[in-house]
């Protein structure tokens, strides 16, 4: 699996590479400039020595003489020859080692001797009296090479140290620079959990991150207001619908007692009554969800025995399951206690079990199992019914969502939304697994002790 670098690591990497590249360029430029400058100084020394030597050769009494009154710079060897090739003067026992190199007047030549590089300079033919002389001067490049070796040693030791320091400083700078981003992420996680009242802390500086935080805060304020209006409308509409639905239900029930109705009329009134009852359940569930999200639903957290809740749900739904020829299997460890709202916990188990019965296959089974750990309770509800397709599975907890192949009009489309809300209210989690024609498994994990999320909006 390919791992992607985090932004912090990318910033650290780029900072380190930049520092290393700048260091390499600096060392490269330093070596080049130093070598060029030292070579230029050495050339100047050879040129000066050539001038000094030529000025000390005189012609007296028909012969050439080398006065040697002004010594040349230490380390420079020379060789002065007459026009006929005879030696006039020399200094340095190794100067004759360069005889194999041809004379190139006025040109600096690099020569190798004894494992070292030497720099040679030959003069052109210099007239002295009625004769001519030639001068060759030579100097070792040892000092240049030693200086460059020092640079090389500094480079070999300095680059790893610079790289390590750059990585450390880059990591610290990236961490400090991304600190506001981390705050934004933490705040976004809390908002994702349902707390739209949270706001991103404003950055101290007027930089791009500060502008981003302000923009996101404005967006969150707008979203919070939109959701508040939606919940208020849902709550008001649900509340207002209760009365007319109740009136229709009463009249429909009254009509069913009228013996003068024909069979067709009786069937129509019965349909109206069933739809009214379904509408009543829907309105009641909508009010429950809306008040719960607004934090106005009364929640009583107390010690609840899950075994008693399962026994009650089993007793209520067993006749319903028998009508569908479905066998219920309730299993639980003994004495499973947790801190919960008993009515809401009962509603959770009831909704999931009803769901398993409703969408289970005729003659099939539905299993409800409860287990516990030291700090959590695990509730599993499974059926071997028609199942849910992979494309519909991520949407089953949405309000009024119905999969065409797995839903009918007998429900309200809010049961699983309520289950998810109850689970979240108790600080738990719920997961669903399903395969078409193989069944569905709901797994609810609830903490045993009271969660800080209780009463949260």
Coordinates of C-alpha atoms in Angstrom, one line a residue:
X1 CA 0.0 0.0 0.0
X2 CA 1.4 3.4 -1.0
X3 CA 1.8 5.8 1.9
X4 CA 1.5 9.5 1.3
X5 CA 3.6 12.0 3.1
X6 CA 1.9 14.3 5.5
X7 CA 2.1 18.1 4.8
X8 CA 4.4 18.5 7.8
X9 CA 6.8 15.9 6.5
X10 CA 6.6 17.4 3.0
X11 CA 7.5 20.8 4.4
X12 CA 10.4 19.4 6.4
X13 CA 11.6 17.5 3.4
X14 CA 11.5 20.5 1.1
X15 CA 13.2 22.7 3.7
X16 CA 16.0 20.1 4.3
X17 CA 16.5 19.7 0.5
X18 CA 16.7 23.4 0.0
X19 CA 19.2 23.9 2.8
X20 CA 21.3 21.0 1.5
X21 CA 21.2 22.4 -2.1
X22 CA 22.2 25.9 -0.9
X23 CA 25.0 24.3 1.2
X24 CA 26.3 22.4 -1.8
X25 CA 26.1 25.5 -4.0
X26 CA 28.0 27.5 -1.3
X27 CA 30.7 24.9 -0.9
X28 CA 31.0 24.4 -4.6
X29 CA 31.3 28.2 -5.2
X30 CA 33.8 28.5 -2.3
X31 CA 36.0 25.8 -3.7
X32 CA 35.9 27.2 -7.2
X33 CA 36.7 30.8 -6.0
X34 CA 39.4 29.7 -3.6
X35 CA 41.1 27.5 -6.2
X36 CA 41.0 30.3 -8.8
X37 CA 42.3 32.9 -6.3
X38 CA 45.2 30.8 -5.0
X39 CA 46.1 29.8 -8.5
X40 CA 46.1 33.5 -9.5
X41 CA 48.3 34.4 -6.6
X42 CA 50.7 31.6 -7.5
X43 CA 50.8 32.8 -11.1
X44 CA 51.6 36.3 -9.8
X45 CA 54.4 35.0 -7.7
X46 CA 55.9 33.2 -10.7
X47 CA 55.6 36.2 -12.9
X48 CA 57.3 38.4 -10.3
X49 CA 60.1 35.8 -9.9
X50 CA 60.6 35.8 -13.6
X51 CA 61.0 39.6 -13.6
X52 CA 63.3 39.6 -10.6
X53 CA 65.5 36.9 -12.2
X54 CA 65.7 38.6 -15.6
X55 CA 66.7 41.9 -14.0
X56 CA 69.7 40.2 -12.2
X57 CA 71.4 38.9 -15.3
X58 CA 74.1 41.2 -16.7
X59 CA 76.6 41.0 -19.5
X60 CA 80.2 41.9 -18.5
X61 CA 83.4 41.5 -20.3
X62 CA 81.7 39.4 -23.0
X63 CA 80.1 37.0 -20.5
X64 CA 76.8 36.7 -18.7
X65 CA 76.6 36.9 -15.0
X66 CA 73.8 36.2 -12.5
X67 CA 74.1 38.5 -9.5
X68 CA 71.6 36.7 -7.3
X69 CA 71.2 39.8 -5.1
X70 CA 67.4 39.7 -4.7
X71 CA 66.2 36.2 -3.8
X72 CA 62.9 35.1 -5.2
X73 CA 60.0 33.9 -3.0
X74 CA 60.6 30.8 -1.0
X75 CA 59.4 27.6 -2.7
X76 CA 60.0 28.8 -6.3
X77 CA 62.6 26.9 -8.4
X78 CA 64.2 28.4 -11.4
X79 CA 66.5 27.5 -14.3
X80 CA 68.4 30.1 -16.4
X81 CA 70.0 29.1 -19.6
X82 CA 72.0 30.9 -22.2
X83 CA 71.1 30.9 -25.9
X84 CA 73.4 28.0 -26.6
X85 CA 71.6 25.9 -24.0
X86 CA 74.2 26.0 -21.3
X87 CA 73.1 26.6 -17.7
X88 CA 73.7 30.0 -16.3
X89 CA 72.0 29.6 -12.9
X90 CA 69.5 27.3 -11.2
X91 CA 67.7 26.9 -7.8
X92 CA 66.1 23.7 -6.7
X93 CA 67.4 20.3 -7.3
X94 CA 64.2 19.2 -8.9
X95 CA 64.0 21.9 -11.6
X96 CA 65.7 19.6 -14.2
X97 CA 62.9 17.1 -13.7
X98 CA 60.7 19.3 -16.0
X99 CA 63.1 19.2 -19.0
X100 CA 60.7 16.8 -20.7
X101 CA 58.1 19.5 -20.8
X102 CA 58.5 21.7 -24.0
X103 CA 59.1 25.4 -23.6
X104 CA 55.9 27.5 -24.0
X105 CA 56.9 31.1 -23.7
X106 CA 54.5 33.2 -21.6
X107 CA 52.2 30.3 -20.9
X108 CA 51.5 28.7 -17.6
X109 CA 51.8 24.9 -17.7
X110 CA 50.7 22.3 -15.2
X111 CA 53.1 19.5 -14.7
X112 CA 53.2 16.4 -12.6
X113 CA 56.2 15.4 -10.5
X114 CA 56.6 13.2 -7.4
X115 CA 52.8 12.9 -7.1
X116 CA 52.3 16.6 -7.0
X117 CA 51.1 19.2 -9.4
X118 CA 53.5 22.0 -10.3
X119 CA 53.0 25.2 -12.2
X120 CA 55.6 26.1 -14.8
X121 CA 56.3 29.5 -16.6
X122 CA 58.8 30.0 -19.4
X123 CA 60.0 33.3 -20.5
X124 CA 60.5 34.2 -24.1
X125 CA 64.0 34.9 -25.3
X126 CA 65.4 37.8 -23.2
X127 CA 68.2 39.9 -24.8
X128 CA 71.1 40.7 -22.4
X129 CA 73.8 42.7 -24.1
X130 CA 74.5 41.0 -27.4
X131 CA 73.3 37.6 -26.1
X132 CA 70.0 36.1 -25.1
X133 CA 68.8 34.0 -22.1
X134 CA 65.7 31.9 -21.2
X135 CA 64.3 31.5 -17.8
X136 CA 62.0 28.7 -16.4
X137 CA 60.4 29.1 -13.0
X138 CA 58.3 26.4 -11.2
X139 CA 56.3 26.3 -8.0
X140 CA 54.4 23.5 -6.3
X141 CA 50.6 23.6 -6.1
X142 CA 50.8 21.8 -2.7
X143 CA 49.4 24.7 -0.7
X144 CA 46.4 25.0 -3.1
X145 CA 45.7 21.3 -2.8
X146 CA 46.1 21.3 1.0
X147 CA 43.6 24.2 1.2
X148 CA 41.2 22.4 -1.0
X149 CA 41.5 19.2 1.1
X150 CA 40.5 21.3 4.2
X151 CA 37.5 22.5 2.3
X152 CA 36.7 18.9 1.4
X153 CA 37.0 17.8 5.0
X154 CA 34.7 20.6 6.1
X155 CA 32.3 19.6 3.3
X156 CA 32.3 15.9 4.4
X157 CA 31.7 16.8 8.0
X158 CA 29.5 19.9 7.5
X159 CA 27.0 18.6 5.0
X160 CA 25.6 15.7 7.3
X161 CA 25.5 18.1 10.2
X162 CA 23.8 20.8 8.2
X163 CA 21.3 18.2 6.9
X164 CA 20.5 17.0 10.4
X165 CA 20.1 20.5 11.7
X166 CA 18.0 21.5 8.7
X167 CA 15.7 18.5 9.2
X168 CA 15.3 19.3 12.9
X169 CA 14.7 23.0 12.4
X170 CA 12.4 22.3 9.4
X171 CA 10.3 19.9 11.5
X172 CA 10.0 22.4 14.3
X173 CA 9.1 25.2 11.8
X174 CA 6.6 23.0 10.1
X175 CA 5.0 22.0 13.4
X176 CA 4.8 25.6 14.5
X177 CA 3.5 26.8 11.1
X178 CA 0.8 24.0 10.9
X179 CA -0.3 24.4 14.5
X180 CA -3.3 26.6 13.4
X181 CA -4.2 24.0 10.8
X182 CA -4.2 21.3 13.5
X183 CA -6.6 23.5 15.5
X184 CA -8.8 23.8 12.5
X185 CA -8.8 20.0 12.1
X186 CA -9.7 19.4 15.7
X187 CA -12.4 21.9 15.6
X188 CA -13.7 20.4 12.3
X189 CA -13.8 16.9 14.0
X190 CA -15.9 18.3 16.8
X191 CA -18.2 20.0 14.3
X192 CA -18.5 16.7 12.4
X193 CA -19.6 15.1 15.6
X194 CA -22.6 17.5 15.6
X195 CA -21.6 20.5 17.5
X196 CA -22.2 23.3 15.0
X197 CA -21.8 25.9 17.8
X198 CA -18.0 25.4 17.9
X199 CA -15.8 28.0 16.2
X200 CA -12.2 27.9 15.0
X201 CA -9.9 29.9 17.3
X202 CA -8.8 33.1 15.5
X203 CA -5.2 33.2 14.5
X204 CA -3.0 35.9 16.2
X205 CA -1.6 37.1 12.9
X206 CA -3.3 38.5 9.8
X207 CA -2.0 35.8 7.5
X208 CA -3.7 33.4 5.1
X209 CA -4.5 30.9 8.0
X210 CA -6.2 33.7 9.9
X211 CA -8.3 34.6 6.8
X212 CA -9.2 30.9 6.3
X213 CA -10.3 30.6 10.0
X214 CA -12.5 33.7 9.7
X215 CA -14.0 32.4 6.4
X216 CA -14.8 29.0 7.9
X217 CA -16.3 30.6 11.0
X218 CA -18.6 32.7 8.9
X219 CA -19.6 29.6 6.9
X220 CA -20.2 27.7 10.2
X221 CA -22.4 30.5 11.5
X222 CA -24.4 30.4 8.3
X223 CA -24.8 26.6 8.5
X224 CA -25.7 26.6 12.1
X225 CA -28.5 29.1 11.4
X226 CA -29.7 27.1 8.5
X227 CA -29.9 23.9 10.5
X228 CA -31.6 25.8 13.4
X229 CA -34.3 27.0 11.0
X230 CA -34.7 23.5 9.6
X231 CA -35.1 21.9 13.0
X232 CA -37.4 24.7 14.1
X233 CA -39.6 24.1 11.0
X234 CA -39.5 20.3 11.5
X235 CA -40.4 20.7 15.2
X236 CA -43.2 23.2 14.5
X237 CA -44.6 21.2 11.5
X238 CA -44.5 17.9 13.5
X239 CA -46.3 19.6 16.4
X240 CA -48.9 21.2 14.2
X241 CA -49.6 17.9 12.4
X242 CA -50.4 16.0 15.5
X243 CA -53.8 17.5 16.0
X244 CA -55.2 17.1 12.4
X245 CA -53.8 13.5 12.2
X246 CA -55.4 12.7 15.5
X247 CA -58.7 14.1 14.4
X248 CA -58.6 12.1 11.1
X249 CA -57.7 9.0 13.2
X250 CA -60.7 9.4 15.5
X251 CA -63.1 9.9 12.6
X252 CA -61.7 6.9 10.8
X253 CA -62.1 4.7 13.9
X254 CA -65.6 6.0 14.3
X255 CA -66.5 5.2 10.6
X256 CA -65.2 1.6 11.1
X257 CA -68.0 1.1 13.6
X258 CA -70.7 2.0 11.1
X259 CA -72.4 -1.2 10.0
X260 CA -73.9 0.4 7.0
X261 CA -70.6 0.7 5.2
X262 CA -70.1 -1.7 2.2
X263 CA -67.0 -3.9 2.1
X264 CA -65.3 -1.6 -0.4
X265 CA -66.0 1.5 1.8
X266 CA -64.9 -0.3 4.9
X267 CA -61.6 -1.2 3.2
X268 CA -61.0 2.4 2.1
X269 CA -61.6 3.7 5.7
X270 CA -59.3 1.0 7.1
X271 CA -56.6 2.1 4.7
X272 CA -57.1 5.7 5.8
X273 CA -56.8 4.6 9.5
X274 CA -53.6 2.6 8.8
X275 CA -52.0 5.6 7.0
X276 CA -53.0 7.9 9.9
X277 CA -51.4 5.6 12.4
X278 CA -48.3 5.5 10.3
X279 CA -48.3 9.3 10.1
X280 CA -48.7 9.5 13.9
X281 CA -45.7 7.3 14.4
X282 CA -43.7 9.4 11.9
X283 CA -44.7 12.7 13.5
X284 CA -43.8 11.3 16.9
X285 CA -40.4 10.1 15.7
X286 CA -39.7 13.4 13.9
X287 CA -40.4 15.2 17.2
X288 CA -38.1 12.8 19.1
X289 CA -35.3 13.3 16.6
X290 CA -35.6 17.1 16.4
X291 CA -35.8 17.6 20.2
X292 CA -32.9 15.2 20.7
X293 CA -30.7 17.1 18.2
X294 CA -31.7 20.4 19.9
X295 CA -30.9 18.9 23.3
X296 CA -34.5 19.3 24.5
X297 CA -35.3 15.6 24.8
X298 CA -35.5 14.5 28.5
X299 CA -32.8 12.0 29.2
X300 CA -32.7 10.0 32.4
X301 CA -29.4 8.2 32.8
X302 CA -29.5 5.3 35.3
X303 CA -28.2 1.8 35.9
X304 CA -30.1 -0.4 33.5
X305 CA -30.0 -4.2 33.2
X306 CA -29.8 -5.0 29.5
X307 CA -31.1 -8.5 30.1
X308 CA -34.4 -7.1 31.3
X309 CA -34.6 -4.9 28.3
X310 CA -34.0 -7.9 26.0
X311 CA -36.6 -10.0 27.7
X312 CA -39.2 -7.2 27.3
X313 CA -38.5 -6.7 23.6
X314 CA -38.6 -10.5 23.1
X315 CA -42.0 -10.7 24.7
X316 CA -43.4 -7.8 22.6
X317 CA -42.0 -8.9 19.2
X318 CA -42.3 -12.7 19.4
X319 CA -46.0 -12.7 18.2
X320 CA -45.0 -10.3 15.4
X321 CA -42.2 -12.7 14.4
X322 CA -44.5 -15.7 14.5
X323 CA -46.8 -14.0 12.0
X324 CA -43.8 -13.8 9.6
X325 CA -42.8 -17.4 10.5
X326 CA -39.5 -16.0 11.8
X327 CA -37.8 -17.5 14.8
X328 CA -36.3 -15.1 17.3
X329 CA -33.1 -16.1 19.1
X330 CA -32.1 -14.0 22.1
X331 CA -28.8 -14.8 23.8
X332 CA -27.0 -12.7 26.4
X333 CA -24.4 -13.0 29.1
X334 CA -25.7 -12.8 32.6
X335 CA -26.1 -9.5 34.5
X336 CA -25.1 -7.0 31.8
X337 CA -25.5 -3.6 33.4
X338 CA -24.8 -0.2 31.9
X339 CA -25.6 3.4 32.4
X340 CA -28.3 4.4 30.0
X341 CA -31.8 5.8 29.5
X342 CA -34.0 2.7 29.8
X343 CA -36.8 3.9 27.5
X344 CA -34.3 5.0 24.8
X345 CA -32.3 1.7 25.1
X346 CA -35.5 -0.2 24.8
X347 CA -36.4 1.8 21.7
X348 CA -33.0 1.0 20.2
X349 CA -33.3 -2.7 20.6
X350 CA -36.9 -2.7 19.5
X351 CA -36.2 -0.8 16.3
X352 CA -33.3 -3.1 15.3
X353 CA -35.2 -6.2 16.1
X354 CA -38.3 -5.0 14.2
X355 CA -36.0 -4.2 11.3
X356 CA -34.7 -7.8 11.4
X357 CA -38.2 -9.2 11.4
X358 CA -39.5 -6.9 8.7
X359 CA -36.8 -7.6 6.2
X360 CA -36.0 -11.2 7.2
X361 CA -37.1 -14.1 5.0
X362 CA -40.3 -16.0 5.7
X363 CA -39.4 -19.1 7.7
X364 CA -36.0 -17.6 8.6
X365 CA -34.3 -16.5 11.8
X366 CA -33.3 -13.3 13.6
X367 CA -30.6 -13.3 16.2
X368 CA -30.1 -10.8 19.0
X369 CA -26.9 -11.2 21.0
X370 CA -25.5 -9.2 23.9
X371 CA -22.0 -9.5 25.4
X372 CA -19.8 -7.3 27.6
X373 CA -16.2 -6.3 28.2
X374 CA -14.7 -4.5 31.2
X375 CA -16.0 -1.1 30.0
X376 CA -18.3 -1.7 27.0
X377 CA -21.4 -3.6 25.9
X378 CA -21.7 -5.2 22.5
X379 CA -25.1 -5.7 21.0
X380 CA -25.5 -7.6 17.7
X381 CA -28.7 -7.9 15.7
X382 CA -28.6 -10.2 12.7
X383 CA -31.0 -11.7 10.2
X384 CA -30.8 -13.9 7.1
X385 CA -33.2 -11.9 5.0
X386 CA -33.1 -10.0 1.8
X387 CA -30.1 -7.8 2.8
X388 CA -29.1 -4.4 1.5
X389 CA -27.0 -3.6 -1.6
X390 CA -23.6 -2.1 -1.3
X391 CA -24.6 1.2 -2.9
X392 CA -27.5 1.7 -0.5
X393 CA -25.7 0.6 2.7
X394 CA -24.0 3.9 3.4
X395 CA -27.4 5.7 3.3
X396 CA -29.5 3.5 5.6
X397 CA -29.1 5.9 8.6
X398 CA -30.4 8.9 6.6
X399 CA -33.9 10.1 7.4
X400 CA -36.7 8.7 5.1
X401 CA -34.1 6.7 3.1
X402 CA -35.7 3.7 1.4
X403 CA -33.9 1.2 -0.8
X404 CA -36.4 0.1 -3.5
X405 CA -35.6 -3.6 -3.1
X406 CA -35.4 -3.5 0.7
X407 CA -38.1 -1.2 1.9
X408 CA -41.9 -1.1 2.0
X409 CA -44.5 1.5 3.1
X410 CA -45.2 -0.2 6.5
X411 CA -42.4 1.8 8.2
X412 CA -41.6 5.5 8.6
X413 CA -38.1 5.6 7.3
X414 CA -36.9 7.0 10.6
X415 CA -36.2 3.9 12.7
X416 CA -32.5 3.6 11.9
X417 CA -32.0 7.4 12.2
X418 CA -33.4 7.1 15.8
X419 CA -31.2 4.2 16.5
X420 CA -28.1 6.1 15.4
X421 CA -29.1 9.1 17.5
X422 CA -29.7 7.0 20.6
X423 CA -26.3 5.3 20.1
X424 CA -24.6 8.6 19.7
X425 CA -26.4 10.1 22.7
X426 CA -25.0 7.3 24.8
X427 CA -21.5 7.8 23.5
X428 CA -21.5 4.6 21.4
X429 CA -21.0 3.5 17.8
X430 CA -23.1 1.5 15.4
X431 CA -22.0 -0.4 12.3
X432 CA -23.9 -2.2 9.6
X433 CA -22.8 -5.1 7.3
X434 CA -25.0 -6.6 4.7
X435 CA -25.1 -8.6 1.5
X436 CA -28.0 -9.0 -0.9
X437 CA -30.0 -12.2 -0.2
X438 CA -27.7 -13.1 2.7
X439 CA -28.9 -10.9 5.5
X440 CA -27.8 -7.9 7.6
X441 CA -25.8 -7.5 10.8
X442 CA -26.1 -4.4 13.1
X443 CA -23.4 -4.1 15.7
X444 CA -23.9 -1.5 18.5
X445 CA -21.1 -0.7 21.0
X446 CA -22.1 1.2 24.1
X447 CA -19.9 2.3 27.1
X448 CA -20.9 0.9 30.4
X449 CA -20.4 4.1 32.2
X450 CA -22.1 7.5 31.6
X451 CA -20.6 9.3 28.5
X452 CA -19.8 13.0 28.3
X453 CA -21.8 13.1 25.1
X454 CA -25.1 12.6 26.9
X455 CA -27.4 15.7 26.5
X456 CA -25.2 17.0 23.8
X457 CA -27.0 18.6 20.9

